[in-house]
Short mmCIF file of C-alpha atoms in Angstrom, two decimals:
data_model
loop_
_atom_site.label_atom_id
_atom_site.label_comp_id
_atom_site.label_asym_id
_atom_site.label_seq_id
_atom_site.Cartn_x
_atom_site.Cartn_y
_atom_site.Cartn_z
CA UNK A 23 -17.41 54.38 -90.42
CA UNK A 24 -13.84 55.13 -90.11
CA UNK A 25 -12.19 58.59 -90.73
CA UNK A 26 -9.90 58.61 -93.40
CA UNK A 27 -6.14 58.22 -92.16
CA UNK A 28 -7.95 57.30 -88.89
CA UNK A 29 -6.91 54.33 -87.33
CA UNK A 30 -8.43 52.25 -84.38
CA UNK A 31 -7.17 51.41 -81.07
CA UNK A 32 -8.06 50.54 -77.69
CA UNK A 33 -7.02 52.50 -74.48
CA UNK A 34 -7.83 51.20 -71.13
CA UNK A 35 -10.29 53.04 -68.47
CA UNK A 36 -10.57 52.24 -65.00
CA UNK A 37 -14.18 50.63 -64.45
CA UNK A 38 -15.16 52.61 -61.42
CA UNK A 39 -13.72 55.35 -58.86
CA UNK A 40 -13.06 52.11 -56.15
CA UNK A 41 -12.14 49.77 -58.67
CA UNK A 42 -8.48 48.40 -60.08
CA UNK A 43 -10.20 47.14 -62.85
CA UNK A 44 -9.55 48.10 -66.09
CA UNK A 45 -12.06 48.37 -69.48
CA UNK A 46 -10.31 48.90 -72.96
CA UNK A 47 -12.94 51.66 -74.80
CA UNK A 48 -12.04 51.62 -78.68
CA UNK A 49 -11.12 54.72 -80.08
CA UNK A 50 -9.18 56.01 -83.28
CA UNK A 51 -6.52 58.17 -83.83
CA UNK A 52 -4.30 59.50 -86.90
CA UNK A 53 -0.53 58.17 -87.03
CA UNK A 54 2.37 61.16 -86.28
CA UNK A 55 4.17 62.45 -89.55
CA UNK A 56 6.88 63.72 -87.36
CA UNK A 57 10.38 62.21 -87.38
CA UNK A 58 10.58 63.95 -83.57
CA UNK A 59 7.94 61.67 -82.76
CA UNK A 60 10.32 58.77 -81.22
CA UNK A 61 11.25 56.91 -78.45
CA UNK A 62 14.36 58.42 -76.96
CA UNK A 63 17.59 56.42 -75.37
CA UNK A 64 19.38 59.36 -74.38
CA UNK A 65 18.79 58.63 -70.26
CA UNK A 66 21.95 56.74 -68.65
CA UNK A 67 21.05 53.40 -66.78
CA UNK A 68 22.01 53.20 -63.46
CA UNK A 69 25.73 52.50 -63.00
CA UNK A 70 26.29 52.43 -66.78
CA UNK A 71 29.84 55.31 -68.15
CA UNK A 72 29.03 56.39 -71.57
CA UNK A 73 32.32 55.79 -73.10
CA UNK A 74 34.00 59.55 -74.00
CA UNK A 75 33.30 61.41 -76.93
CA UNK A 76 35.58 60.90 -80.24
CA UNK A 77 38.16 63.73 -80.48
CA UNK A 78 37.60 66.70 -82.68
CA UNK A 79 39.22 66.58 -85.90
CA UNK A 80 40.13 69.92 -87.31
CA UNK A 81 39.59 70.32 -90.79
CA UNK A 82 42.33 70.63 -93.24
CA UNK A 83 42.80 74.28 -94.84
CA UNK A 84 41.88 73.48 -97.96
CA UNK A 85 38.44 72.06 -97.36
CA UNK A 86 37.82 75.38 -95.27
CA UNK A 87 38.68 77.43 -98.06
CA UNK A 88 36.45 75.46 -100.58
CA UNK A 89 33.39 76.38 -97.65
CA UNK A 90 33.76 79.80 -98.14
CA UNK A 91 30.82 81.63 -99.35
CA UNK A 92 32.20 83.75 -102.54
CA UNK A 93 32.25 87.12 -102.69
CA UNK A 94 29.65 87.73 -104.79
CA UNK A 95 26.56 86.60 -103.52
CA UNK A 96 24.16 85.34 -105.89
CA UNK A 97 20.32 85.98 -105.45
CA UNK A 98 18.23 83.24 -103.60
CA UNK A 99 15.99 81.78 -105.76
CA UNK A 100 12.59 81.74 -105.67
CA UNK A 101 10.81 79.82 -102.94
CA UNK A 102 8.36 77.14 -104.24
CA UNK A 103 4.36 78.18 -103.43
CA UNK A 104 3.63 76.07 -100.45
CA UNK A 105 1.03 73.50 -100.83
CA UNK A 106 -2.55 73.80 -99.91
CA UNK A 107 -3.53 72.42 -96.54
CA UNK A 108 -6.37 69.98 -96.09
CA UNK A 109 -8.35 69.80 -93.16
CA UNK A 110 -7.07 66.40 -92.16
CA UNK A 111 -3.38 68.50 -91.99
CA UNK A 112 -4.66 71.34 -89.08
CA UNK A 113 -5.55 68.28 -86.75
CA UNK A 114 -1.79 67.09 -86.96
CA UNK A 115 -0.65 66.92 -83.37
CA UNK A 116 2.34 68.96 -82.41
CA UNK A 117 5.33 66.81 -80.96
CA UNK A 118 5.03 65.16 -77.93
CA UNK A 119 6.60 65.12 -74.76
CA UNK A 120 9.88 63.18 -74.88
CA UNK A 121 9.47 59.55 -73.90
CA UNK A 122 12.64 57.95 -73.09
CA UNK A 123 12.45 54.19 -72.74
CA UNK A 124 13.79 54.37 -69.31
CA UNK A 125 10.68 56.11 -68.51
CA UNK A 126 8.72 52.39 -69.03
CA UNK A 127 8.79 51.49 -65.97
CA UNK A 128 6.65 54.66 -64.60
CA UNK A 129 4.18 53.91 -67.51
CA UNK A 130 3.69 50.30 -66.02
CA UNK A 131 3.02 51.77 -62.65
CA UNK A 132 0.42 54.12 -63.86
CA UNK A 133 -1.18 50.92 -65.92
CA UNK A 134 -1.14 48.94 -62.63
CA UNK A 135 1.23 46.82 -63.83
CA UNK A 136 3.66 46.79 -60.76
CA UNK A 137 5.80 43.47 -61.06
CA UNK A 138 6.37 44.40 -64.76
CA UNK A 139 8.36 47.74 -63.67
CA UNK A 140 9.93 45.91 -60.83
CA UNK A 141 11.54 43.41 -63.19
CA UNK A 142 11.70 46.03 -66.25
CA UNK A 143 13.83 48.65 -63.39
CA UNK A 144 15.96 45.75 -62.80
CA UNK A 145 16.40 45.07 -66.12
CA UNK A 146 17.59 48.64 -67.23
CA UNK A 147 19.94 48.84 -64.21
CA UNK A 148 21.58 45.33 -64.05
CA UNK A 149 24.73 44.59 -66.03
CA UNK A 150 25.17 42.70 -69.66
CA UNK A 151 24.52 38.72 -69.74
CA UNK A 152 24.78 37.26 -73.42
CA UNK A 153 22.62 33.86 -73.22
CA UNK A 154 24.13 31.05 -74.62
CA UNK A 155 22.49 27.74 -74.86
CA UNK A 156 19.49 27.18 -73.53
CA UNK A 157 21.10 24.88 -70.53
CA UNK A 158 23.70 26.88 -69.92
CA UNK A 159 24.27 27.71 -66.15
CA UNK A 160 22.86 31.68 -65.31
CA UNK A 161 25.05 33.61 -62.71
CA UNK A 162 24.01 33.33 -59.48
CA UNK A 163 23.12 37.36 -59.89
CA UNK A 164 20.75 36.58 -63.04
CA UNK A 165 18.81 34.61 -60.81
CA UNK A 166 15.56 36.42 -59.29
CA UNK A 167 13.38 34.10 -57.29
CA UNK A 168 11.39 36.50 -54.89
CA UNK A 169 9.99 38.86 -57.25
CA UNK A 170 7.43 36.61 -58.96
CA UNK A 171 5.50 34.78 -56.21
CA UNK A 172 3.43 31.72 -57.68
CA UNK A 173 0.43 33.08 -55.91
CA UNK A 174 0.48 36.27 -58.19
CA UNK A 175 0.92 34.20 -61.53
CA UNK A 176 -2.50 31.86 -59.75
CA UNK A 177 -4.25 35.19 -60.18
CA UNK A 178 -4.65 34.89 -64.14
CA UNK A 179 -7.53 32.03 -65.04
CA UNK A 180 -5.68 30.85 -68.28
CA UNK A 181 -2.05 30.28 -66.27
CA UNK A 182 -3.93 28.63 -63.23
CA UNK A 183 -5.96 26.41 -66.06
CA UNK A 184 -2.41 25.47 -67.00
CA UNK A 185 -0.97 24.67 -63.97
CA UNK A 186 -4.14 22.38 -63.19
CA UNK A 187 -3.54 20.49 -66.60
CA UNK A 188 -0.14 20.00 -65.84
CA UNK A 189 -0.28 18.32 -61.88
CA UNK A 190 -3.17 16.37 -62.90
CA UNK A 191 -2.47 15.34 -66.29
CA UNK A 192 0.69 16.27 -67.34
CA UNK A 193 3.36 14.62 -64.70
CA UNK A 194 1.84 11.34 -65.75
CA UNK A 195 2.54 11.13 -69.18
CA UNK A 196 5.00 8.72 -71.08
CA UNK A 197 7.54 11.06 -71.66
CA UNK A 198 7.36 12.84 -67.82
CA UNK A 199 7.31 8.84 -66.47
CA UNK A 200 10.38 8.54 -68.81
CA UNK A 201 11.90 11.56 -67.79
CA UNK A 202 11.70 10.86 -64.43
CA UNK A 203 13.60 7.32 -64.93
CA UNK A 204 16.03 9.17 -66.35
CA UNK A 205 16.71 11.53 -63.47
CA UNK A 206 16.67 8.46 -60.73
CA UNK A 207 18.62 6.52 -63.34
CA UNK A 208 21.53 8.94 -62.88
CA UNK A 209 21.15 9.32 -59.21
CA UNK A 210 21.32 5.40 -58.71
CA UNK A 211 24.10 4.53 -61.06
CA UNK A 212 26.84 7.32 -59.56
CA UNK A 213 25.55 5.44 -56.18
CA UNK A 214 26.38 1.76 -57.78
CA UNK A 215 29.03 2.75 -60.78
CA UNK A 216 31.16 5.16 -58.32
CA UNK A 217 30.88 3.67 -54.60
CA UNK A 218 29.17 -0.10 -55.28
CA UNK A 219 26.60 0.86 -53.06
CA UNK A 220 22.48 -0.45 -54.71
CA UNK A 221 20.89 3.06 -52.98
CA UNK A 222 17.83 2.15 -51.08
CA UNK A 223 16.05 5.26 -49.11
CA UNK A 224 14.57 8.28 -49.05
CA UNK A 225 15.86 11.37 -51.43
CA UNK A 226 15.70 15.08 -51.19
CA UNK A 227 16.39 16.87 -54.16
CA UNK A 228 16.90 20.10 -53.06
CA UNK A 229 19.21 19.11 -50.34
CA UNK A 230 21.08 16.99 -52.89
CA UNK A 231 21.28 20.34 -55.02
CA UNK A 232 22.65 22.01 -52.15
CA UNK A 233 19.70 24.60 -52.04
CA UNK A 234 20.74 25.61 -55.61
CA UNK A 235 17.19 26.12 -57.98
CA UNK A 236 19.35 26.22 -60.86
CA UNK A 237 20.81 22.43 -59.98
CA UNK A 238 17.36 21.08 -58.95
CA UNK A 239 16.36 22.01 -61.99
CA UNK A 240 18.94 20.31 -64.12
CA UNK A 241 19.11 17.18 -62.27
CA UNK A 242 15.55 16.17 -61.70
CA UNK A 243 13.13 18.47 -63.68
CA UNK A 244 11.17 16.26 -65.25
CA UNK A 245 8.01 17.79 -66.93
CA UNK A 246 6.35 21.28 -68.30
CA UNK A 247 4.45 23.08 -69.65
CA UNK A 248 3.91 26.50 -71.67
CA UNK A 249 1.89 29.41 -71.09
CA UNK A 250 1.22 31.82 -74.09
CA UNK A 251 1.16 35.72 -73.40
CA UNK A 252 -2.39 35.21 -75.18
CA UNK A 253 -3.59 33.11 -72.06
CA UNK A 254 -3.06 35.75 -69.63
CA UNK A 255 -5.07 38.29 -70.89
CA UNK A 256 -8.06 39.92 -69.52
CA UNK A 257 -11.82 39.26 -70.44
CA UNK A 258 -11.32 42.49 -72.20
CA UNK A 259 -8.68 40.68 -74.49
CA UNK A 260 -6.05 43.61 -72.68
CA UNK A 261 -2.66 42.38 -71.25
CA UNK A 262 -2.34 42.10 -67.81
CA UNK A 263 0.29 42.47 -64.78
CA UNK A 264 1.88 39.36 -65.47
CA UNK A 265 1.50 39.51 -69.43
CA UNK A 266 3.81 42.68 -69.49
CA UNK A 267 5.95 40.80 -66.87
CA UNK A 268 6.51 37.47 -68.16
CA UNK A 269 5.09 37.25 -71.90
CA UNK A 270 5.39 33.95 -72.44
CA UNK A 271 6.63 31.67 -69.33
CA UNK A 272 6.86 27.68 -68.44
CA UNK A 273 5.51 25.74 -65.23
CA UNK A 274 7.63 23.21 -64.31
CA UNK A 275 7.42 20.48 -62.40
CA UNK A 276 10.70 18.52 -60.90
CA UNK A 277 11.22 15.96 -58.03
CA UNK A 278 10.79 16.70 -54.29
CA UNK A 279 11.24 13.58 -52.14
CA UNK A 280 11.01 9.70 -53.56
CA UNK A 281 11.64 6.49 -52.08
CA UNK A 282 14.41 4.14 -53.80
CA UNK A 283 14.44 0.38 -52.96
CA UNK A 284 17.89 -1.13 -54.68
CA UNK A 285 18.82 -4.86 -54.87
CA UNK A 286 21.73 -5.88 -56.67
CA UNK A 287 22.03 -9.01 -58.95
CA UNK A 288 24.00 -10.93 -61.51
CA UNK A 289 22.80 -11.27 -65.06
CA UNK A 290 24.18 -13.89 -66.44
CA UNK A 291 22.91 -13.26 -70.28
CA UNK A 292 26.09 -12.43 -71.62
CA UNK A 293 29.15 -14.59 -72.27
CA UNK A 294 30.40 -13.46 -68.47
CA UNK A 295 28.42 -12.45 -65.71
CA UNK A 296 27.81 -8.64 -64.99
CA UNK A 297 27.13 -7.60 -61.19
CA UNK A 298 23.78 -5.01 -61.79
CA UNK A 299 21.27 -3.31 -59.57
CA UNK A 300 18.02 -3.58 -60.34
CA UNK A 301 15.82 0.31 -58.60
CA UNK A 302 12.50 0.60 -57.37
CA UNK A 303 11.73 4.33 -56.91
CA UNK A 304 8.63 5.73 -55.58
CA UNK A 305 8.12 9.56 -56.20
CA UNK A 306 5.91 11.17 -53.05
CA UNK A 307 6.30 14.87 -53.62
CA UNK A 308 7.15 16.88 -56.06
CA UNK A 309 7.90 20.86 -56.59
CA UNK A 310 5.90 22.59 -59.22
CA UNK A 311 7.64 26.68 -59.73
CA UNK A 312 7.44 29.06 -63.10
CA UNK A 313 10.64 29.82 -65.04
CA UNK A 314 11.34 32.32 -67.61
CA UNK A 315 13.90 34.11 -69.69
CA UNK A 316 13.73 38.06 -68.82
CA UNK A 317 15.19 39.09 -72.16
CA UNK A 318 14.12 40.93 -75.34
CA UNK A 319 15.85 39.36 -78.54
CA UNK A 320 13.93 38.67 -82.08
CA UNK A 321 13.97 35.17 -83.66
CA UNK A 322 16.81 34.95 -85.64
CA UNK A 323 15.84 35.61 -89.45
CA UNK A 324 12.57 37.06 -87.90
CA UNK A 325 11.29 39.94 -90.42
CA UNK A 326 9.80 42.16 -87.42
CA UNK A 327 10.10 42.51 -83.78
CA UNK A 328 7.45 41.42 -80.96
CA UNK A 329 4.71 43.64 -81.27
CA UNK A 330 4.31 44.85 -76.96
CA UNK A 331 2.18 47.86 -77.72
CA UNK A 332 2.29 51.54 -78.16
CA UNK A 333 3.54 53.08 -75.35
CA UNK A 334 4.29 56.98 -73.52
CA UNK A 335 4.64 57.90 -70.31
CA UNK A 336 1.03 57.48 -69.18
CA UNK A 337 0.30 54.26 -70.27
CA UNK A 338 -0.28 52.18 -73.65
CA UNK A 339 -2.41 51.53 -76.30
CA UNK A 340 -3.35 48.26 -78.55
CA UNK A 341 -3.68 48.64 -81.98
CA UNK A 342 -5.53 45.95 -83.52
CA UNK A 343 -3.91 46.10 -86.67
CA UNK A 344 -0.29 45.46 -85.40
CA UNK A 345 -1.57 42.62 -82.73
CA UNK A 346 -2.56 41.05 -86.24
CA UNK A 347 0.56 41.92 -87.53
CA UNK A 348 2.40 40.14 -84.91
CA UNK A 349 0.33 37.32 -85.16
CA UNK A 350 0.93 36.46 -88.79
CA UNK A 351 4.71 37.54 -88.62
CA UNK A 352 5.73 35.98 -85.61
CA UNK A 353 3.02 32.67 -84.70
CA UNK A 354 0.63 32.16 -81.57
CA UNK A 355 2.58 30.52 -79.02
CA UNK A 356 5.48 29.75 -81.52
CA UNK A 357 8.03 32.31 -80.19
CA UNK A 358 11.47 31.18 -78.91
CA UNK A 359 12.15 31.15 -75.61
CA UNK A 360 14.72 29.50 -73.10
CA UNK A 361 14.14 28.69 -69.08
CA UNK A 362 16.01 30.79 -67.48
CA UNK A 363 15.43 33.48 -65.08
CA UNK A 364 11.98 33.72 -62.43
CA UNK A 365 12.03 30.62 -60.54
CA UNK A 366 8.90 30.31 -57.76
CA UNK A 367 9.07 26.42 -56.35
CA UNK A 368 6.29 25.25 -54.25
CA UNK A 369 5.45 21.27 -53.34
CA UNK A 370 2.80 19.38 -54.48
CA UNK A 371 2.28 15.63 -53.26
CA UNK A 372 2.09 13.31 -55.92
CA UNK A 373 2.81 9.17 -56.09
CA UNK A 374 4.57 7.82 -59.22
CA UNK A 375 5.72 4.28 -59.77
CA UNK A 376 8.80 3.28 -61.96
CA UNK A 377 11.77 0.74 -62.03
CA UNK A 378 15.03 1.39 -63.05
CA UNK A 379 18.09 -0.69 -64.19
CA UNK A 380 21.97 0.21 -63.21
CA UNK A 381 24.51 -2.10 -65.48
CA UNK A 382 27.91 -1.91 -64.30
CA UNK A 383 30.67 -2.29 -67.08
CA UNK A 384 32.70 -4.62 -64.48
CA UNK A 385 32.60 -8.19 -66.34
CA UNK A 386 33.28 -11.28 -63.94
#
């Protein structure tokens, strides 16, 4: 039975002396009734000037006067009889030691959670970027592609499972085949609409994109697929390395080489003749890499925030009660997000089939 004003929660505990692992042991604990007891945002990031402080206004003469204390003092009066303490009143903790939230990065260390404080330290120290729309261009800066390695997301069962679903099932689905016609269909017709040339041989994206992840992406991205913060968890149900990293994050898949085989043609189905080019495009490899948005913003007419745990300098805590909260409030797997930000590409072969059309508005 639980204590009254006792709530539970669940701390994690190393499983043995040798071991990395972690257990979460359930425990309860009584909330603070201290308004000290806060997170403070007093440290300076790296780099960042607080702007100076407002200059002192001196008080007009009159309102000094009106503070004076008269000269008759009047008696205090009487002080009310303090109230009687319970028991559950002594076991009130005293205030903690300050926890600024600069200091989150060293409480990720000490949870093992070392790519989270990488990315949360570069976070804290890099400069402002307001997202815009989800395909707007990132600066080149904004861009962090060594950090997250696609090995270390492989280590979590649920985002492997994912990855699977997606390379076997995923890239051959109506809408990834039609995606893909889509990216070919604008590679051909700048080919046949801008030099007259019907394109026939091999292309690489990425040299095509100039070695730029956040072109690939844009031109010949053609499939994903999501991975919920809920999916990387433990077998303990407790977040893990890359749930405090990434939260929720996308695998994507785009194209890496394909073969194009052009002919060109007349259709003569309208009142004139058009010159066309009819495409036959083999896809042979493709890259497969994670993307994600580093940034901490609430839905927009959201009533509460993103429940990440309770945190202090040595660590965190779950509280089942607000992981239900967040739940409810916010949606499994429903939060927004946009793809931007931790790119990993890798190749994976793959053979897709598909024939595209390029009409050219010349009439003859």
């Amino acid at each position: 039975m639980t204590t009254p004003n006792r709530i539970p929660y669940f701390k994690p505990e190393k499983a043995g002396f040798f071991s990395n692992d972690r257990k979460w042991k359930k425990d309860v604990c009584k909330p603070l009734n201290n308004p000290q007891a806060r997170i403070l945002m007093d440290k300076a990031p790296s780099g960042w000037t607080p702007p100076p402080p407002p200059p002192k206004v001196e008080e007009p003469k009159a309102v000094k006067e009106a503070g004076k204390a008269p000269d008759t003092q009047l008696p205090d009066p009487p002080k009310p009889a303090a109230p009687a303490k319970s028991k559950d009143d002594d076991d009130d903790c005293r205030t903690p030691p300050p926890f600024d939230m600069l200091d989150l990065p060293d409480a990720m260390e000490k949870m093992g959670f070392y790519v989270a404080a990488k990315l949360s330290r570069r976070w804290f120290n890099g400069r402002k970027n307001v997202i815009g729309n989800a395909s707007d261009r990132y600066p080149d800066d904004m861009v962090d592609s060594k950090t997250v390695s696609l090995a270390f997301t492989l280590r979590y069962g649920g985002a492997e499972a994912k990855l699977r679903t997606l390379i076997n099932k995923g890239i051959y689905t109506d809408n990834a085949i039609k995606a893909l016609k889509l990216d070919i269909h604008r590679f051909v017709s700048k080919q046949f609409m801008g030099q007259n040339i019907a394109f026939s041989g091999e292309i690489d994206p990425w040299r095509l994109s100039n070695g730029d992840i956040q072109k690939l992406h844009k031109d010949y991205q053609f499939q994903l697929i999501k991975v919920t913060d809920l999916e990387t968890l433990d077998e303990n149900a407790g977040p893990t390395d890359i749930t405090a990293s990434l939260g929720n994050f996308f695998y994507m898949a785009a194209i890496a080489n394909a073969k194009i085989h052009s002919e060109k043609y007349y259709d003569y189905a309208g009142v004139a003749p058009r010159f066309c080019c009819r495409s036959r495009v083999e896809v042979t490899q493709i890259y497969v890499y994670a993307r994600d948005s580093y940034s901490f913003a609430d839905k927009p007419g959201g009533t509460s925030s993103q429940y990440l745990g309770h945190w202090n300098r040595y660590g965190m805590i779950l509280v089942p009660a607000a992981v239900v909260a967040d739940t409810i409030n916010n949606g499994i797997g429903k939060r927004a997000a946009t793809f931007n930000g931790v790119i990993i590409p890798t190749r994976r072969p793959c053979r897709l089939f598909m024939t595209t059309d390029s009409k050219s508005p010349l009439i003859l």
